[in-house]
Coordinates of C-alpha atoms in Angstrom, one line a residue:
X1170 CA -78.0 -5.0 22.8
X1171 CA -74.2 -3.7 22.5
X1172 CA -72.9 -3.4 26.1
X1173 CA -71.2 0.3 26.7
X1174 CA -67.7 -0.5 28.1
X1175 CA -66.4 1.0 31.5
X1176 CA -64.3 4.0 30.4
X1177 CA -61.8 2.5 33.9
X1178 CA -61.5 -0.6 32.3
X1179 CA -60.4 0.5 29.0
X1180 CA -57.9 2.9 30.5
X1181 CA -56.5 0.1 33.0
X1182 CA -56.2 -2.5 29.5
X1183 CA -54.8 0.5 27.5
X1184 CA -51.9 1.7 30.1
X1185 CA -50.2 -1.3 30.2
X1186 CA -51.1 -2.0 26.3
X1187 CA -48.8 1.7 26.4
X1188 CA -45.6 0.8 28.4
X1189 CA -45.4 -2.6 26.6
X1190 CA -45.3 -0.7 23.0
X1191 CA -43.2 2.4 24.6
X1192 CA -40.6 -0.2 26.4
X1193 CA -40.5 -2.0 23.1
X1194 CA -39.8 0.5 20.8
X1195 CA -37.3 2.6 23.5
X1196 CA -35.1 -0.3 23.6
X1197 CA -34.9 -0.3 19.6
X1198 CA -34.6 3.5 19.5
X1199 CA -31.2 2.6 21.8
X1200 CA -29.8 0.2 19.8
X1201 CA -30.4 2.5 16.9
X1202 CA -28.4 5.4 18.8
X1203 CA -25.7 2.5 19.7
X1204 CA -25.2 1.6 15.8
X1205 CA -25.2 5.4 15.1
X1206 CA -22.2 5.8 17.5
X1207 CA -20.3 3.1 17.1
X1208 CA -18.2 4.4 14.4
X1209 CA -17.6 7.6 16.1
X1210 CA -17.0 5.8 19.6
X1211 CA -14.2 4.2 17.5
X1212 CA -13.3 6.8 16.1
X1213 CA -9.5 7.6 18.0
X1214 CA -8.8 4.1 17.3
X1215 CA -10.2 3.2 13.7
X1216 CA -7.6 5.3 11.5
X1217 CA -4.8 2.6 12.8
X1218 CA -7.1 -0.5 13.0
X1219 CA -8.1 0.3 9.0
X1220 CA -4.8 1.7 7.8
X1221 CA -6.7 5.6 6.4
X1222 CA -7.3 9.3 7.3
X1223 CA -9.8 10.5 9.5
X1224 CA -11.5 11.6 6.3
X1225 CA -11.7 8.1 4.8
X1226 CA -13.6 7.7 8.3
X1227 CA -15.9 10.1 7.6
X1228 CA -16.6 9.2 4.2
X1229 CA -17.6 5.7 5.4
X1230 CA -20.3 8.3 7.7
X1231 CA -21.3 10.4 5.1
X1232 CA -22.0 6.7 3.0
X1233 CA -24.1 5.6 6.2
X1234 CA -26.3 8.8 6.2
X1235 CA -26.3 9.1 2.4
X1236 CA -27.7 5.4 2.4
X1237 CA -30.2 6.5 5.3
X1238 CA -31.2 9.5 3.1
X1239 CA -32.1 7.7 0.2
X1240 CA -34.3 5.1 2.4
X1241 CA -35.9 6.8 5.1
X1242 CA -38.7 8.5 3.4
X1243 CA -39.8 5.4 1.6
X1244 CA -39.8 3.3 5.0
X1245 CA -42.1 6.4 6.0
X1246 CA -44.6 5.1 3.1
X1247 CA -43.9 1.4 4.1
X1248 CA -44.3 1.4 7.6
X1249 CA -47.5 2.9 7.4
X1250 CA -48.0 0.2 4.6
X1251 CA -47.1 -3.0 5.5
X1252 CA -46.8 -2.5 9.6
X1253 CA -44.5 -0.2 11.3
X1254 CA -44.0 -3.3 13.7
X1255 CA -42.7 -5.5 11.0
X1256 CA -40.2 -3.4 9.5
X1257 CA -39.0 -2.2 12.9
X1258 CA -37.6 -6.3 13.4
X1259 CA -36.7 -6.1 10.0
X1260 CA -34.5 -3.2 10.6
X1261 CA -32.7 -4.4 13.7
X1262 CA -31.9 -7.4 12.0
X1263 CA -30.2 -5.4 9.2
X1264 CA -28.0 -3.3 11.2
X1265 CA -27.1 -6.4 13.9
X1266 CA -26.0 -8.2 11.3
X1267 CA -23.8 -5.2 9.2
X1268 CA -21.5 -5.0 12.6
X1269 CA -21.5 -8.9 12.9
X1270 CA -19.8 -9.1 9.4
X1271 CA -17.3 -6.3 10.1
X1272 CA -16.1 -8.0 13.0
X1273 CA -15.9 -11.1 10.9
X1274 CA -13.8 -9.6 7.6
X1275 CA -12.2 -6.4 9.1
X1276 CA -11.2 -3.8 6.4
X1277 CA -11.8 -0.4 5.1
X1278 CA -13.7 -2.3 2.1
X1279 CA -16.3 -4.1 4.0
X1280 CA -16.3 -0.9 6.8
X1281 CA -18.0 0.9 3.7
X1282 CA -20.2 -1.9 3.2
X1283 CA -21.3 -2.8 7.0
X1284 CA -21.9 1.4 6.9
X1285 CA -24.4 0.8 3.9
X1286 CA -26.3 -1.8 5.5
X1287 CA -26.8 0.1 9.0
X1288 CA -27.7 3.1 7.4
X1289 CA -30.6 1.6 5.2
X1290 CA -31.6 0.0 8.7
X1291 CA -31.0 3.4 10.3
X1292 CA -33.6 4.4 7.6
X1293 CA -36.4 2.5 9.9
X1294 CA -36.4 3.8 13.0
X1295 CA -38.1 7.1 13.1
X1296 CA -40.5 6.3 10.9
X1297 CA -41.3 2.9 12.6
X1298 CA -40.8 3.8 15.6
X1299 CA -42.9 7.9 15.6
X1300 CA -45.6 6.5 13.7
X1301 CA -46.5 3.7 16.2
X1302 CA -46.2 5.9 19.3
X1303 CA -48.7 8.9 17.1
X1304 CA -51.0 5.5 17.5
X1305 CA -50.4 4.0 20.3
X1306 CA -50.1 6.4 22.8
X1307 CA -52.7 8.3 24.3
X1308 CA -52.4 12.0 23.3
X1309 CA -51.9 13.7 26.9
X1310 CA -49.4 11.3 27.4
X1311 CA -47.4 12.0 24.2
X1312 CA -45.0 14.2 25.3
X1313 CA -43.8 12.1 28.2
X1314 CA -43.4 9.0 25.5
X1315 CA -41.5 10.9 23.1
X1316 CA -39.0 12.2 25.9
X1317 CA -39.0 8.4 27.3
X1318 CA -38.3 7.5 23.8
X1319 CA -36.0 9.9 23.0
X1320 CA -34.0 9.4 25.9
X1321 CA -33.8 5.7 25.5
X1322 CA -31.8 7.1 22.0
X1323 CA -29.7 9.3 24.0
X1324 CA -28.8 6.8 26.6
X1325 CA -28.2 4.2 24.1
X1326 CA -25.8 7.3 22.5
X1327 CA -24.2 7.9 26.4
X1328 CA -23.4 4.3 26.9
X1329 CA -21.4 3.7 23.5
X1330 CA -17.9 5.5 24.4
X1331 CA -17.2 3.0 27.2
X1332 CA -19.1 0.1 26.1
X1333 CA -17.6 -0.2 23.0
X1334 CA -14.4 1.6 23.5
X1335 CA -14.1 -0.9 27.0
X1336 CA -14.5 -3.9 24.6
X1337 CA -12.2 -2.7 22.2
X1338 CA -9.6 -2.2 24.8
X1339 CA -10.2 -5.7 26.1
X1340 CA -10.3 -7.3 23.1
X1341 CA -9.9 -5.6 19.9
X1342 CA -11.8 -3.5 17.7
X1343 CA -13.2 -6.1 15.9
X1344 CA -14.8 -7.6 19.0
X1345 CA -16.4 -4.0 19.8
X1346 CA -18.2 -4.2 16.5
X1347 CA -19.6 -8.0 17.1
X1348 CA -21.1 -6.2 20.6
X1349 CA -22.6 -3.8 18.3
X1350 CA -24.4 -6.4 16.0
X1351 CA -25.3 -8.7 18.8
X1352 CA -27.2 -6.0 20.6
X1353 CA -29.1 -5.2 17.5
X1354 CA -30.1 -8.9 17.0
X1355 CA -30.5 -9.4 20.5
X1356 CA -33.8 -6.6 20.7
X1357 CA -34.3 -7.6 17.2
X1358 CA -35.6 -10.7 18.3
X1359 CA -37.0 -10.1 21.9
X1360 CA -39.2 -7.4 19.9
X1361 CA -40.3 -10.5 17.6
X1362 CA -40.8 -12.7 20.5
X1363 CA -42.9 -10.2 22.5
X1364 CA -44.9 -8.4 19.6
X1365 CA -48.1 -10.5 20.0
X1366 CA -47.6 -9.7 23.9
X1367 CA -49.5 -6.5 23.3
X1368 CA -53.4 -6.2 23.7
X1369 CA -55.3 -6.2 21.0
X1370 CA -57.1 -2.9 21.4
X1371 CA -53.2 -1.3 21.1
X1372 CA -52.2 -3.0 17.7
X1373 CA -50.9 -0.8 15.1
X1374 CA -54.3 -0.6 12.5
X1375 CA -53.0 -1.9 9.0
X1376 CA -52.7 0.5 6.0
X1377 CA -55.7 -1.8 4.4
X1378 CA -57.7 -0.5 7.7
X1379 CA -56.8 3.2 7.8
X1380 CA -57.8 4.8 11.2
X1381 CA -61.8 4.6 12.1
X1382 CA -63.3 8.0 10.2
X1383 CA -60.2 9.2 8.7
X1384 CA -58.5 8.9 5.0
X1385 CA -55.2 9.4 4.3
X1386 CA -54.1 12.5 3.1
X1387 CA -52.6 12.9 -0.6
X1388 CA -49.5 12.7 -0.5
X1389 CA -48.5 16.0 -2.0
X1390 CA -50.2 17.7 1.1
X1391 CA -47.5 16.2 3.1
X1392 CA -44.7 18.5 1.7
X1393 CA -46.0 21.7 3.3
X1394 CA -43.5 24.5 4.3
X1395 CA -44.0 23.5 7.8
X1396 CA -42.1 19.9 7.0
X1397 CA -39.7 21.3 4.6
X1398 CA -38.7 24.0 7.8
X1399 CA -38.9 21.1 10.3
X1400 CA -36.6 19.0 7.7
X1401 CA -34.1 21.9 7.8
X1402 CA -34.4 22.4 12.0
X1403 CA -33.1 18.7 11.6
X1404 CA -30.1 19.4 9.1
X1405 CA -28.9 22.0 11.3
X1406 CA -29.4 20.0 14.8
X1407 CA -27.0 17.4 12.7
X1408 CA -24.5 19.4 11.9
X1409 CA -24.7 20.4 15.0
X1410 CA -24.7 18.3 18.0
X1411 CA -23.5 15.8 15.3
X1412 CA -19.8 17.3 15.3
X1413 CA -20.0 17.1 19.2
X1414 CA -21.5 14.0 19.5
X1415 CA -18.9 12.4 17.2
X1416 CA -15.7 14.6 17.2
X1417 CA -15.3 16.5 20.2
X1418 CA -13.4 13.5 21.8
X1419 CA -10.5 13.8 19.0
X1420 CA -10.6 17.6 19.5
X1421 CA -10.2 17.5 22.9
X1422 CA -7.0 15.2 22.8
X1423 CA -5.9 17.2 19.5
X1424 CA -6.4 20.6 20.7
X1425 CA -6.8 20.8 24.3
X1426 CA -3.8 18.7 25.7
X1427 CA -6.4 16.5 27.2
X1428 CA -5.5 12.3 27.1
X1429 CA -8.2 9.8 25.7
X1430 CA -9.5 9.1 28.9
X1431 CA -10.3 12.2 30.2
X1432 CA -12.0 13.4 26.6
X1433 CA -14.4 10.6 26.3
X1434 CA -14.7 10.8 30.3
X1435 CA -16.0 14.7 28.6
X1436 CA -18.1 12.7 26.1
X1437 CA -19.8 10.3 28.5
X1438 CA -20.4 13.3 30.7
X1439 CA -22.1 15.2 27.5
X1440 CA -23.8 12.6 26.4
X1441 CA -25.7 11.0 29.8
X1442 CA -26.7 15.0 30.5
X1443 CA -28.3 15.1 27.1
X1444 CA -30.6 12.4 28.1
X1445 CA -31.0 13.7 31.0
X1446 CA -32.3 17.0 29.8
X1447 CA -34.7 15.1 27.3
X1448 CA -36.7 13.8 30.5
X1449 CA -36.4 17.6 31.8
X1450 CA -37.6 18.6 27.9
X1451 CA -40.1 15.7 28.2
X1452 CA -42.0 17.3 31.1
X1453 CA -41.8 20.7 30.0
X1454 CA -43.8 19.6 26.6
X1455 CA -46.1 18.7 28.7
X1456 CA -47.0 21.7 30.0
X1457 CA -46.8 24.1 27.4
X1458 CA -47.6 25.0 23.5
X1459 CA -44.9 27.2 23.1
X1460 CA -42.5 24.1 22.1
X1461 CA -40.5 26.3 19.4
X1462 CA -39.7 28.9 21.9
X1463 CA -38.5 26.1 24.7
X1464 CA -36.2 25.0 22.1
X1465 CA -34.8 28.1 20.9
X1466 CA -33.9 29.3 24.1
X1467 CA -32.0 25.3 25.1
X1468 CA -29.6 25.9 22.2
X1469 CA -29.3 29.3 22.4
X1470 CA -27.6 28.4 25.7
X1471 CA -25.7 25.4 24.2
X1472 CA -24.1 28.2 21.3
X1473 CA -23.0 30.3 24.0
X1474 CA -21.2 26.9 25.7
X1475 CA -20.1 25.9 22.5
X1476 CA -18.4 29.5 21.6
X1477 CA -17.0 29.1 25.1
X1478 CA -15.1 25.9 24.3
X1479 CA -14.2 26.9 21.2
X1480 CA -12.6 30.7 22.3
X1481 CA -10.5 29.3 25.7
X1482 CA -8.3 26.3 26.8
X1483 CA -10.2 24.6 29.3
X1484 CA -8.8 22.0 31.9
X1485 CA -10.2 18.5 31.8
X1486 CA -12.4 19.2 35.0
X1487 CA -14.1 22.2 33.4
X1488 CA -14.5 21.1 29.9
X1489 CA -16.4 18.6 31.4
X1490 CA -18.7 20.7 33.4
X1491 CA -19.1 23.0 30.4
X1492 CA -20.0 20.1 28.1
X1493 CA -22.0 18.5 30.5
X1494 CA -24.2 21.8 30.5
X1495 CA -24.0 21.8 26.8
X1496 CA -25.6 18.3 26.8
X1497 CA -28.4 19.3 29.5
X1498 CA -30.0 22.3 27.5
X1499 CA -29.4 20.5 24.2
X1500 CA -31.1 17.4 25.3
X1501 CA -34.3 19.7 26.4
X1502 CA -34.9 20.8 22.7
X1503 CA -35.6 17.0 21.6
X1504 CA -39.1 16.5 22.9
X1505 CA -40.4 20.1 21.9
X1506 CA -39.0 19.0 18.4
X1507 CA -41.0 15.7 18.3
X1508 CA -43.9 17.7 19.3
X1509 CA -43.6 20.2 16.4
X1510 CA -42.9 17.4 14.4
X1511 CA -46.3 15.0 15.4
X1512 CA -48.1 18.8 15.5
X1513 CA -47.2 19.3 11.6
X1514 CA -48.5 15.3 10.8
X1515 CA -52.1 14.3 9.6
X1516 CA -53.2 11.6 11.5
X1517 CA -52.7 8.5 9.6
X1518 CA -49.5 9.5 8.3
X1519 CA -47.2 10.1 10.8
X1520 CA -44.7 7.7 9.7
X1521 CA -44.5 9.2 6.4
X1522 CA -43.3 13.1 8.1
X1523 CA -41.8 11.8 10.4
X1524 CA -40.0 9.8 8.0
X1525 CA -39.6 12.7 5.6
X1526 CA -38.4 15.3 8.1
X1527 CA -35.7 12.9 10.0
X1528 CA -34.1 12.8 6.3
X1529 CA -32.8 16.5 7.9
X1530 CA -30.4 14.4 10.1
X1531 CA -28.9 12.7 7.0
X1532 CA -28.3 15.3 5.2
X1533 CA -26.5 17.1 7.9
X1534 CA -25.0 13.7 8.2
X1535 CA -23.6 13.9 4.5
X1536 CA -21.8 17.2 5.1
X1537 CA -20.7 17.1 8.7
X1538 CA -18.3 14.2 9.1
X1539 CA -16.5 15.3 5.9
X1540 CA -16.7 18.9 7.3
X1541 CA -15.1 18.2 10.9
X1542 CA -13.0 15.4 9.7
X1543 CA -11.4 17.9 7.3
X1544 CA -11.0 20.3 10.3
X1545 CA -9.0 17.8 12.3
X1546 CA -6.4 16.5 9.1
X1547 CA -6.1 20.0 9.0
X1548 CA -5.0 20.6 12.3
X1549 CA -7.9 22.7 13.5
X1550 CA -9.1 20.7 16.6
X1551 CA -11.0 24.1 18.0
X1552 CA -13.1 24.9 14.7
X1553 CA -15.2 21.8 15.9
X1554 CA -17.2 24.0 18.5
X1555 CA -16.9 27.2 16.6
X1556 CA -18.4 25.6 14.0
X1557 CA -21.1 24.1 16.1
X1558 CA -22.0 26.8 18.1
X1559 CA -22.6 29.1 14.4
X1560 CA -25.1 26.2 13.6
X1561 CA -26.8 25.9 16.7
X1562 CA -27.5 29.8 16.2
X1563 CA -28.5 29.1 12.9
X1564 CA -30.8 26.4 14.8
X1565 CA -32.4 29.0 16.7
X1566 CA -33.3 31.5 14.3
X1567 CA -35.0 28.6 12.3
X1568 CA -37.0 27.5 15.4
X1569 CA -38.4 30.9 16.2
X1570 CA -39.7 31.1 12.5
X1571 CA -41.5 27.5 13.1
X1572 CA -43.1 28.9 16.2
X1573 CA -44.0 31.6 15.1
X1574 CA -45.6 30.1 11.6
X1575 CA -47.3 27.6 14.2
X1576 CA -49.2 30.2 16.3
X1577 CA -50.8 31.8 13.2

């Protein structure tokens, strides 16, 4: 006779199964944000260390995102095939080692290069990393996970300015890039190490074992108008928070009379607040169904900041206040966006949409750098949060029509 397990013991073996898997994959979403940044971080500095334009920079991004465009969907179909756990190592790896060799053989040529190989491993992450929190992760717990994952991203995003522009400063440029590629091959291999650490009952199933009672959905059912909207909330949250996240800084000492310190002082200050508005976002998915709406009204309020910037000369002092409020709100919309996201997923393929709608932040990746880089050669420092803030309302409108396609 089959004994009937004790509902507390499985919940005290699964918890713990839960922030092994969440602590694992948060650390690789923040190396992910790192590599993502590093480049921009840079940014002020890389135009002398490689000899070219700011938009020879951003063609170098727009090679890393078209490379993460191209991949990402397919990792969607191969995480979910061959282990999302085995591809996540695989990826860290990749973009650890596409730093290392920049800092070995600096050079516009091989910066083109180290940006393909980061962006195929950038082409990993959310699919890896969404589709083994959709199964490992209880579901009244999921939107706490996804704001403590997301704000592992953000921090690891918050952290790059002084990190890497502190090393560079130290030591050179080259040696901020070999930080950048030994933190990816540092969690690379802890994940390897500790991967058999997780219980059992908390292992990803294999794509040979679909879930208990459920078969995978065709794939042509994935591509619903949902996904396609959700893939175009992400293009516009790219071009976006993207031009912020990577630009501002060289606006603000272009345009706004402010030194290098104090504008990445502006960054740091926009970026920490975003992560800290993803754990305010987190708990706020939580509680409600109306995820579209809590969105909408976040960057509705970040426009209005980012019109603000763009429209008066702000001190130092308050430009960082006002991009530090900016950061807040924005970072509230992430978890109500995972949420739509996981909502819009069969179960059993979550990798796969989430894979297929994060290819919205490459695509916004391929226009924006060439966009705002063009703005700044151009002299136009300002036009970076003008242009912002009319995609961020372009944002909103988009998210009201997903809630409002949701709720019928």
């Amino acid at each position: 006779m089959t004994a009937i397990p004790d509902p507390k013991t499985a919940l005290a073996a699964a918890r713990p199964a839960e922030r092994m898997l969440l602590g694992q994959i948060s650390l690789a979403h923040l190396v992910s944000h790192v590599h993502i940044m590093t480049v921009p971080a840079l940014l002020p500095l890389l135009p002398g260390h490689f000899g070219s334009s700011f938009i020879e920079i951003g063609a170098a991004l727009t090679l890393f995102n078209l490379v993460s465009l191209v991949v990402q969907a397919p990792m969607g179909f191969v995480s979910d095939r061959l282990g999302a756990r085995r591809v996540l190592v695989a990826g860290l790896f990749v973009g650890g080692l596409s730093f290392i060799a920049l800092a070995l053989s600096p050079g516009y040529g091989m910066l083109l290069v180290a940006m393909a190989g980061a962006g195929l491993a950038n082409g990993v992450y959310h699919p890896a990393n969404y589709a083994l929190l959709a199964r490992g992760i209880d579901g009244a717990r999921m939107g706490k996970a996804f704001s403590i994952h997301t704000f592992a991203g953000y921090l690891g995003t918050a952290i790059s300015p002084p990190l890497l522009l502190g090393t560079a400063a130290l030591f050179g440029v080259s040696q901020a890039f070999a930080v950048a590629g030994a933190l990816g091959l540092g969690v690379g291999l802890l994940t390897l190490l500790t991967g058999g650490t997780v219980p059992a009952a908390r292992q990803e199933p294999r794509a040979e074992a679909p879930v208990a009672g459920v078969s995978r959905p065709p794939r042509t059912r994935l591509i619903t108008g949902t996904v396609i909207g959700l893939m175009a909330m992400y293009v516009l949250l790219s071009l976006s928070t993207g031009g912020i996240q990577s630009f501002s800084a060289s606006a603000l000492v272009m345009g706004y009379g402010i030194d290098l310190a104090g504008a990445n002082a502006a960054l740091t200050v926009f970026l920490f607040m975003s992560a800290g508005g993803v754990l305010a976002g987190g708990a706020l998915a939580d509680r409600t169904r109306r995820h579209g709406l809590v969105a909408a009204a976040a960057f509705l309020g970040t426009s209005v900041i980012a019109g603000t910037m763009a429209l008066t000369q702000p001190s130092a002092a308050v430009a960082t206040l006002l991009l530090g409020m900016a950061g807040f709100l924005s970072g509230i919309i992430t978890p109500s966006r995972d949420m739509l996201v996981r909502a819009a997923a069969p179960k059993g393929a979550e990798g796969i949409v989430f894979g297929i709608v994060s290819t919205g932040f490459n695509i916004g990746g391929l226009i924006g750098p060439l966009l705002y880089a063009a703005l700044l050669d151009h002299g136009q420092p300002r036009a970076i949060f003008a242009v912002a803030a009319v995609f961020m309302l372009l944002t909103v409108a988009l998210t009201l029509v997903q809630d409002r396609r949701a709720r019928r």
